[in-house]
Tab-separated table of C-alpha atoms and ligand atoms in Angstrom:
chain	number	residue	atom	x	y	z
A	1	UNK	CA	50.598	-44.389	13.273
A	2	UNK	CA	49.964	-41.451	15.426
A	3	UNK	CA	46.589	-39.178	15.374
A	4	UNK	CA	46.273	-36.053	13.217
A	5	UNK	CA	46.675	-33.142	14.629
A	6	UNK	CA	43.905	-32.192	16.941
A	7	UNK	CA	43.328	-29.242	19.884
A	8	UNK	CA	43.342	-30.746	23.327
A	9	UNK	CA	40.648	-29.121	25.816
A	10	UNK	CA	39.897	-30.103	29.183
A	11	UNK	CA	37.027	-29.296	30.900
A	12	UNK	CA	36.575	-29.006	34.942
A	13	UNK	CA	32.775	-29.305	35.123
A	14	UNK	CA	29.878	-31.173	33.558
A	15	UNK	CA	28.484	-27.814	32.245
A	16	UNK	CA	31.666	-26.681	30.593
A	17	UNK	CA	31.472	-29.891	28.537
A	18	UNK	CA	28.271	-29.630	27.480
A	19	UNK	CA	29.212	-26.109	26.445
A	20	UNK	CA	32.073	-27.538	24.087
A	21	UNK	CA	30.185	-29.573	23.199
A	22	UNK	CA	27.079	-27.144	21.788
A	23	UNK	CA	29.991	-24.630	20.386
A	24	UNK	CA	32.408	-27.324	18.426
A	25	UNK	CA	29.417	-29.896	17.412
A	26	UNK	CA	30.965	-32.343	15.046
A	27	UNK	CA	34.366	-31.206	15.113
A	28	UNK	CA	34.612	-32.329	18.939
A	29	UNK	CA	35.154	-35.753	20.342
A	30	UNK	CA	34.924	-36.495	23.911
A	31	UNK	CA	37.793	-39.067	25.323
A	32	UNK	CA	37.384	-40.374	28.506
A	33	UNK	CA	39.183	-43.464	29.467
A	34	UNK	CA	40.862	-43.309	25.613
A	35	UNK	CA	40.642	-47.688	25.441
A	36	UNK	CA	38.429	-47.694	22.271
A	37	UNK	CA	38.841	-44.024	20.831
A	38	UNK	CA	43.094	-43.721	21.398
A	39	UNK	CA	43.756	-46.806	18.880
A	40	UNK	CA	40.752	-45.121	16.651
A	41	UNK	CA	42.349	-42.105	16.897
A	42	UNK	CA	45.832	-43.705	15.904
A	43	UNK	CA	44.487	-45.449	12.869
A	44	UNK	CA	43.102	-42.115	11.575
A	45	UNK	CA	39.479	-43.654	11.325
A	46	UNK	CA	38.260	-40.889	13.352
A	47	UNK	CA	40.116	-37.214	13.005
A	48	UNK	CA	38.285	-34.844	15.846
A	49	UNK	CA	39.984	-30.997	15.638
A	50	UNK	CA	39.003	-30.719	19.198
A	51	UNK	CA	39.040	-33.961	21.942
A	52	UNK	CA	37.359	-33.063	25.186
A	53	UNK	CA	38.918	-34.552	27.793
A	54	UNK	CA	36.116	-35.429	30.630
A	55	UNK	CA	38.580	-37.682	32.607
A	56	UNK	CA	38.806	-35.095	35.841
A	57	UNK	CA	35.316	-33.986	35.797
A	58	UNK	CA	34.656	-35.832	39.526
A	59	UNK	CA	31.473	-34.808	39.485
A	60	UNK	CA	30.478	-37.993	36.844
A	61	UNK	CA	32.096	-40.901	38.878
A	62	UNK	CA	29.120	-42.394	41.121
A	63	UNK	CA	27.541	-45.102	42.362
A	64	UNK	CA	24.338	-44.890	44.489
A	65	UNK	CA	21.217	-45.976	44.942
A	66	UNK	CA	17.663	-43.875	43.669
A	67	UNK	CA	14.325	-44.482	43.521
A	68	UNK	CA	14.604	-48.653	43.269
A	69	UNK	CA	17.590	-47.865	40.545
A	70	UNK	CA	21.198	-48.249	40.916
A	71	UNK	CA	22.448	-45.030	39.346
A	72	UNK	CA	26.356	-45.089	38.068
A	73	UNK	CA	28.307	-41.549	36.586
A	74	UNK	CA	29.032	-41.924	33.145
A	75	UNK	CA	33.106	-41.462	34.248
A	76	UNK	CA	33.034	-44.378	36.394
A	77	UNK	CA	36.078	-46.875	35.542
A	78	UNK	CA	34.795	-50.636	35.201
A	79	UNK	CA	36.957	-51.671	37.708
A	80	UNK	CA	35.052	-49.625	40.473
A	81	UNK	CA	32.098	-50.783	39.257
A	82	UNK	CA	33.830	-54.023	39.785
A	83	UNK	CA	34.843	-53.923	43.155
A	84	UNK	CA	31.889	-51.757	44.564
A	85	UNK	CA	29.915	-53.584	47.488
A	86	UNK	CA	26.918	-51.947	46.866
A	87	UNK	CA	26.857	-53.124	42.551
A	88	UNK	CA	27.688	-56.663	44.273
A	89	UNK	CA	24.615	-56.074	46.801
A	90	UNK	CA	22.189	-54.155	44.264
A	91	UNK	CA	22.826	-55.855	40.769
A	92	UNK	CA	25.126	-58.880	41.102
A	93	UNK	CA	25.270	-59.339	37.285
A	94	UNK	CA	26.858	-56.079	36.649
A	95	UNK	CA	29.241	-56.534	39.038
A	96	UNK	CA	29.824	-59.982	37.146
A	97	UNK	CA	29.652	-58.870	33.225
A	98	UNK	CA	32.847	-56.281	34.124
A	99	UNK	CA	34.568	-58.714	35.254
A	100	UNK	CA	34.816	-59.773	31.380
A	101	UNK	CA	35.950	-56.720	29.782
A	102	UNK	CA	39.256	-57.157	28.462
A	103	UNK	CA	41.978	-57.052	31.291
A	104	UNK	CA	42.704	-55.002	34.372
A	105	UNK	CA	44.928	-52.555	32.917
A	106	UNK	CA	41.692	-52.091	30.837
A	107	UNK	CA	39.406	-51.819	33.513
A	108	UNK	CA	41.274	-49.652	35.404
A	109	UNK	CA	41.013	-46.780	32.365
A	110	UNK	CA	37.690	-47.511	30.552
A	111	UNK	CA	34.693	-46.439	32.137
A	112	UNK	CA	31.062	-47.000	31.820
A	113	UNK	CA	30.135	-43.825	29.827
A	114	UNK	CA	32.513	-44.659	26.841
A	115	UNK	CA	31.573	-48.315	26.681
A	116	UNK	CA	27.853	-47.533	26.009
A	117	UNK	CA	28.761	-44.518	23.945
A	118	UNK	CA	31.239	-46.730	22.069
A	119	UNK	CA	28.135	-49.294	21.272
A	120	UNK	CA	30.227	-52.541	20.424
A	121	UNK	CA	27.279	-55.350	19.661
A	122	UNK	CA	30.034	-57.424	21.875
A	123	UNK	CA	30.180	-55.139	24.600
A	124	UNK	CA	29.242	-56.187	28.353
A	125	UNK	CA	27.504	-53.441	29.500
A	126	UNK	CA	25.219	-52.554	26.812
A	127	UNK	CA	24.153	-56.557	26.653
A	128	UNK	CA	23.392	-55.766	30.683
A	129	UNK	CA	21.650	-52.632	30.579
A	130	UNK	CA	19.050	-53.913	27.934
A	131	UNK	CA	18.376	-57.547	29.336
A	132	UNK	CA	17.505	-55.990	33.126
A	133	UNK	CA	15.670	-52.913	31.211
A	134	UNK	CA	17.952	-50.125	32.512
A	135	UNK	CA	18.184	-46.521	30.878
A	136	UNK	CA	20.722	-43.980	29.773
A	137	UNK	CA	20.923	-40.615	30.944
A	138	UNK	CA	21.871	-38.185	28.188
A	139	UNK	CA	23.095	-34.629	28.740
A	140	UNK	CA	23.138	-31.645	26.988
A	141	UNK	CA	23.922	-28.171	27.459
A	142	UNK	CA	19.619	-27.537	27.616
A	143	UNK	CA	19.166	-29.870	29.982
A	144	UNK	CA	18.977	-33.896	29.989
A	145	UNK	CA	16.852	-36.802	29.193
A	146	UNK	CA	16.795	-40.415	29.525
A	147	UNK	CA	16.704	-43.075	26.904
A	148	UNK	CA	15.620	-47.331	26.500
A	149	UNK	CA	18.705	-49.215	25.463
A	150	UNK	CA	16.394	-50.162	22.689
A	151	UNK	CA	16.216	-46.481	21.455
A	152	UNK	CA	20.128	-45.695	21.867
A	153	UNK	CA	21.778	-48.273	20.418
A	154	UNK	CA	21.285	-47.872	16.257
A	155	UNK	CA	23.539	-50.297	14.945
A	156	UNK	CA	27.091	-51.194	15.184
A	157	UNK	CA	29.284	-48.485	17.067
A	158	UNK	CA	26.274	-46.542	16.398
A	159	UNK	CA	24.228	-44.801	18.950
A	160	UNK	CA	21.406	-41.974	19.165
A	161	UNK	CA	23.679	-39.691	20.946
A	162	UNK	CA	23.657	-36.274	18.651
A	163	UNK	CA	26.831	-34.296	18.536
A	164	UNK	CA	26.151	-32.227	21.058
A	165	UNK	CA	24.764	-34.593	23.676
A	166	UNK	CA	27.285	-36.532	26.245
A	167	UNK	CA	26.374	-39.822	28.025
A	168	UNK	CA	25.872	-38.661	31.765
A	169	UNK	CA	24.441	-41.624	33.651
A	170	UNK	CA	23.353	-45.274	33.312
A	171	UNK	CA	20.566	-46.758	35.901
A	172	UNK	CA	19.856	-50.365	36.159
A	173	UNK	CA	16.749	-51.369	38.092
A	174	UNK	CA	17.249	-53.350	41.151
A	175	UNK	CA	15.822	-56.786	40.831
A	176	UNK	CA	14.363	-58.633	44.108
A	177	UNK	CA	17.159	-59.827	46.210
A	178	UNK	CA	15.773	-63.238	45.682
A	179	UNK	CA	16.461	-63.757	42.198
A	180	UNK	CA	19.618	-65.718	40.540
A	181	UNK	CA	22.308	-64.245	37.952
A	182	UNK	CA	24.771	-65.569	35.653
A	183	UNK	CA	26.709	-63.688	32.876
A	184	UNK	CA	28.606	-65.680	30.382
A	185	UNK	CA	29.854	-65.725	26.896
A	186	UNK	CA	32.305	-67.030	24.617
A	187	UNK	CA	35.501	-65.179	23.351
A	188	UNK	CA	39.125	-66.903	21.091
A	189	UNK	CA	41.318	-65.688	23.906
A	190	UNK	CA	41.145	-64.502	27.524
A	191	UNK	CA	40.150	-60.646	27.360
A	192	UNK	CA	39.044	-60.263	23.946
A	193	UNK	CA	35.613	-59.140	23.343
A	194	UNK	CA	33.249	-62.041	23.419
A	195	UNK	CA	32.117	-63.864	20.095
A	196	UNK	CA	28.313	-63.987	21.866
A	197	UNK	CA	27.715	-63.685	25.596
A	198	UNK	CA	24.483	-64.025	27.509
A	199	UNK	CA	23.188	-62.144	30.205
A	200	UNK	CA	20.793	-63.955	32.704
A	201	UNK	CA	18.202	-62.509	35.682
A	202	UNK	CA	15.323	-65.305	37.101
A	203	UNK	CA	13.334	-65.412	40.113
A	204	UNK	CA	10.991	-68.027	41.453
A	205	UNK	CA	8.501	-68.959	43.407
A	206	UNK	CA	7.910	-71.340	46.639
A	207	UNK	CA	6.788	-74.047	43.878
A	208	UNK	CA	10.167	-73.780	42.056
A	209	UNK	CA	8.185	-71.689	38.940
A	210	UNK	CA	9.548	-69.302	37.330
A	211	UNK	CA	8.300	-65.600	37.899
A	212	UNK	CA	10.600	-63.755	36.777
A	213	UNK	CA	12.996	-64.086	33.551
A	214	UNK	CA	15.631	-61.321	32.020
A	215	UNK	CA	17.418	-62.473	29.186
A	216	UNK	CA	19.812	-60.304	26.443
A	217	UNK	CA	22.367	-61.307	24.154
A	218	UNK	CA	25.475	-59.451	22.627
A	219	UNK	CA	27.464	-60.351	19.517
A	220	UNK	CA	24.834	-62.007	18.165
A	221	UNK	CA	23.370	-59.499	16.117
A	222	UNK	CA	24.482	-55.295	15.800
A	223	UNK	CA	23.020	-54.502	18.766
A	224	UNK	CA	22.427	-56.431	22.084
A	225	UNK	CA	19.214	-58.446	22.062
A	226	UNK	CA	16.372	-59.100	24.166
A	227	UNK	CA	15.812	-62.456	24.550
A	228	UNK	CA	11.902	-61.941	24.613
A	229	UNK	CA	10.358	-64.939	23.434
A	230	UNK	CA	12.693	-66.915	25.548
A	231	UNK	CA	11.602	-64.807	28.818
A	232	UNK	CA	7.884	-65.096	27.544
A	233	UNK	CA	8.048	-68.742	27.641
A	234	UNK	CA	9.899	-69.351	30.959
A	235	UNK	CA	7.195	-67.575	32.842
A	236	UNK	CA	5.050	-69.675	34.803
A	237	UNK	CA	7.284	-73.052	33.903
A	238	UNK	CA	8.941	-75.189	36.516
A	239	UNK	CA	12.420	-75.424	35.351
A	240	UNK	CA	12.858	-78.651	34.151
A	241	UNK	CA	15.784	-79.726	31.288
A	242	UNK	CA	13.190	-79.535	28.599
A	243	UNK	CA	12.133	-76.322	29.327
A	244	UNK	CA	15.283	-74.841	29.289
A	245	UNK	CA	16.216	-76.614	26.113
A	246	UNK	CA	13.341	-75.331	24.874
A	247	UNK	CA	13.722	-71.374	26.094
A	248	UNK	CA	17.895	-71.978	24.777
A	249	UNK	CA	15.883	-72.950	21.288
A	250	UNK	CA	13.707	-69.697	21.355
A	251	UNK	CA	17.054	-67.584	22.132
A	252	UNK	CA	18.642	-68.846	19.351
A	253	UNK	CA	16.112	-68.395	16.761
A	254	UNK	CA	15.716	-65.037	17.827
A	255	UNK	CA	19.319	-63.698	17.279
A	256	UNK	CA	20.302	-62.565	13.632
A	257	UNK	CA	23.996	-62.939	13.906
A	258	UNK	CA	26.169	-62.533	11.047
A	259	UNK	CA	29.123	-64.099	9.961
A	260	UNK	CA	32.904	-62.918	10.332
A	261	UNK	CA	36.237	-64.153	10.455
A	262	UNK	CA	35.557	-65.530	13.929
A	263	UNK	CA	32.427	-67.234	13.903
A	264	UNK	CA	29.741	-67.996	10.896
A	265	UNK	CA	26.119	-67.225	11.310
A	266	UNK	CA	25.615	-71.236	12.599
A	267	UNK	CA	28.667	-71.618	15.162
A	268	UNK	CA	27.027	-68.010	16.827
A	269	UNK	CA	23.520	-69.368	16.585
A	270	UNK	CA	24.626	-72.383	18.531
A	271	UNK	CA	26.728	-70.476	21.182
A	272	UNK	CA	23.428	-68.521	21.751
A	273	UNK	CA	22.061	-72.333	22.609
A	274	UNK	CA	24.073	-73.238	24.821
A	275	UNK	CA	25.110	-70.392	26.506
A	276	UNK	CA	21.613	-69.675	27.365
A	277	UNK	CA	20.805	-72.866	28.915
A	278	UNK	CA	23.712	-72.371	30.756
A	279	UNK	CA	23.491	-69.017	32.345
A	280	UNK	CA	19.732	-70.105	33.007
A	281	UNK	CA	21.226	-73.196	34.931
A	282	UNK	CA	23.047	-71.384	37.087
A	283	UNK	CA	21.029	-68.127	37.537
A	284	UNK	CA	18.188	-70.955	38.681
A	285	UNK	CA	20.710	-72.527	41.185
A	286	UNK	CA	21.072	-69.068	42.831
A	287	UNK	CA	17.567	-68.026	43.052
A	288	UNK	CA	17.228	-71.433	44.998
A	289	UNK	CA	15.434	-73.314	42.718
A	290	UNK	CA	16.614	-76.206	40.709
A	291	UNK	CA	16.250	-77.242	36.974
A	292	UNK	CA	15.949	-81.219	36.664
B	301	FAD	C1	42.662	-54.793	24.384
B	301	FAD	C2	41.279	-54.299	24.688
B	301	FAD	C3	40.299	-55.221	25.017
B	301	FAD	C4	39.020	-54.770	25.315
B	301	FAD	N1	38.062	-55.706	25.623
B	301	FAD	C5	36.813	-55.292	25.879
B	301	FAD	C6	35.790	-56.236	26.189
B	301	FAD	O1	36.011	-57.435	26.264
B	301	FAD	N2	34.534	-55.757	26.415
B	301	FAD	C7	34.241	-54.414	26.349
B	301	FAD	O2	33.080	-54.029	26.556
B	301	FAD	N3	35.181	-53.509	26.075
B	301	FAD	C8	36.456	-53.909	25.840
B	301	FAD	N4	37.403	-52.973	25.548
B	301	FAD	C9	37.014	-51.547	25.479
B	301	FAD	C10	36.979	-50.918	26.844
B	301	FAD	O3	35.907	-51.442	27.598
B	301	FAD	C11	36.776	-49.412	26.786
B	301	FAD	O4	37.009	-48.945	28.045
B	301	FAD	C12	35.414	-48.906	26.388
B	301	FAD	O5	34.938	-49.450	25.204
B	301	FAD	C13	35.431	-47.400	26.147
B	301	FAD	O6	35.545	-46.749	27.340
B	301	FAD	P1	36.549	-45.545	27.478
B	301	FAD	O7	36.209	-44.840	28.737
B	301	FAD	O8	37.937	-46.044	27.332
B	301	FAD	O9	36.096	-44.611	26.249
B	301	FAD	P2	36.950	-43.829	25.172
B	301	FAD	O10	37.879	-44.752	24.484
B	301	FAD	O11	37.525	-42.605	25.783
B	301	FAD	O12	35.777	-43.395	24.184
B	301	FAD	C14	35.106	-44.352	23.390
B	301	FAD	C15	34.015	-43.646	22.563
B	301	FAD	O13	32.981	-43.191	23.424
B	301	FAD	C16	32.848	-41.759	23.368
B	301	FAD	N5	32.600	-41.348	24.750
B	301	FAD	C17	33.333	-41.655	25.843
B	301	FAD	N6	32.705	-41.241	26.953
B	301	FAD	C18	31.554	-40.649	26.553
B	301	FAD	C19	30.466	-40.042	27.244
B	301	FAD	N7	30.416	-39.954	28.576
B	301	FAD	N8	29.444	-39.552	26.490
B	301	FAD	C20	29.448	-39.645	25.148
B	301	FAD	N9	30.443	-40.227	24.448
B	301	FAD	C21	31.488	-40.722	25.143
B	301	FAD	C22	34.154	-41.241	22.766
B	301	FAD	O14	33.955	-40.028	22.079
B	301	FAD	C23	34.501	-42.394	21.834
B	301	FAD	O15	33.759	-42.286	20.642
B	301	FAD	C24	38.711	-53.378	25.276
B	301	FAD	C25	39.706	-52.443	24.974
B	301	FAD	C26	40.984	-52.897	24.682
B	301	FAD	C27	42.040	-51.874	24.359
């Protein structure tokens, strides 16, 4: 199928978006790296009379460092995010999570912005953004403010963002330098979006105990979820086996996944599990500690 009919516009400048934006309201659509909205568009699910095009608006593809945050443009493409020495120095996870979504040809299009606007429970980034505590910059043509993951993300492909608001920036805190990583997660083939995938931040002290823990999954329920009883628990703990066991137990009774085609309520319950223990595991090997 192709997309209805729609009027193409293409702004230069952050301001002239915003500006569509505020004149067309729900008629308008922004499209940035098209990945998610072009098959949408195709399928007729979603039939804009106006598509903003923000894709040569230079002024939204960053990545810096501010104020202990690593600050990224809303129009950056995952694979620069990807390949960026200073995401690799500043928040190794991120740098590791893109490396999941879908393919190269993917990452080369799809950029930040339009993955968190696009609010798949599956998604990397937003399962990222909430376990290290991040925030969302939203614009508008009034000015701006900045949002908790837990306040933008509503529900499934659902998001706080009104129609005349545009996702301009996401910052992720930077975590000590000390502190261990691991992003995994579980998808049917290479590239697809991941059936439940963990994200995982610890840091420890001289005595091997834990002192920092930053835990999230995605897929598991219609948003991504903070693992918080888990990271509660893991506080203060040597990292023994049992004690992971025991945080992977917390994790999983804390999701609310529901069932689909792919995966029943159980099999993603148990993925939480084990995926948990297992991006603790390793996150705990790179912080220099070890879990016996
Ligand atoms: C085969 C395939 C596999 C994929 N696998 C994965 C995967 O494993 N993990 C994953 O996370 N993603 C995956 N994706 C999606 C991909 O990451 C997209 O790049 C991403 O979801 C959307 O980014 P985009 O720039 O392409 O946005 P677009 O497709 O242009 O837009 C998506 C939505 O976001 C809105 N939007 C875009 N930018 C903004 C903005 N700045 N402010 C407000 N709203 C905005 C649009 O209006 C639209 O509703 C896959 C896509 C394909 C085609």
């Amino acid at each position: 199928m192709k997309p209805a009919a729609f009027e193409y516009l293409r702004p230069s400048s952050l301001q002239e978006a915003l500006q569509f934006l505020a004149d067309l309201g729900e008629d308008a659509k922004i499209i940035s790296g098209g990945q998610s909205l072009i098959p949408v568009l195709n399928m007729r699910l979603s039939t804009p009379k106006y598509l903003i095009d923000i894709g040569r608006i230079e002024e939204l593809s960053y990545i810096r460092e501010e104020d202990g945050y690593l600050v990224i443009g809303a129009l950056t493409k995952h694979r620069d995010v990807e390949f960026s020495p200073l995401v690799q120095k500043l928040c190794p996870l991120l740098a590791e999570a893109v490396r999941w979504i879908g393919h190269p040809q993917i990452r080369q299009r799809g950029t930040i912005g339009g993955s968190i606007a696009h609010a798949d429970p599956s998604g990397e980034l937003p399962c990222v953004i909430a376990a290290l505590r991040g925030e969302i910059v939203i614009a508008h043509a009034d000015g701006e403010e900045t949002v908790t993951p837990e306040e933008f993300f509503l529900t499934y492909l659902l998001t706080s963002l009104q129609p005349d608001q545009m996702v301009k920036e996401l910052r992720f805190p930077i975590l000590p330098e000390t502190s261990g990583y691991e992003f995994t997660e579980v998808a049917r083939r290479h590239g697809d979006f991941a059936l439940v995938e963990i994200a995982a931040v610890v840091d420890l002290d001289e005595n091997n105990q834990i002192t920092l823990a930053r835990l999230a999954a995605g897929g598991a329920n219609p948003v991504p979820c903070v693992l918080e009883d888990a990271e509660e628990f893991l506080i203060g703990k040597v990292p023994t086996v049992d004690v992971l066991e025991e945080a992977a137990g917390l994790a999983s009774e804390q999701v609310e996944p529901d069932s689909d085609l792919h995966g029943s309520v159980d099999y993603r319950r148990s993925l939480v599990k084990t995926l948990t223990k297992r991006a603790l595991q390793t996150a705990i090997k790179r912080a220099g500690g070890n879990a016996r």
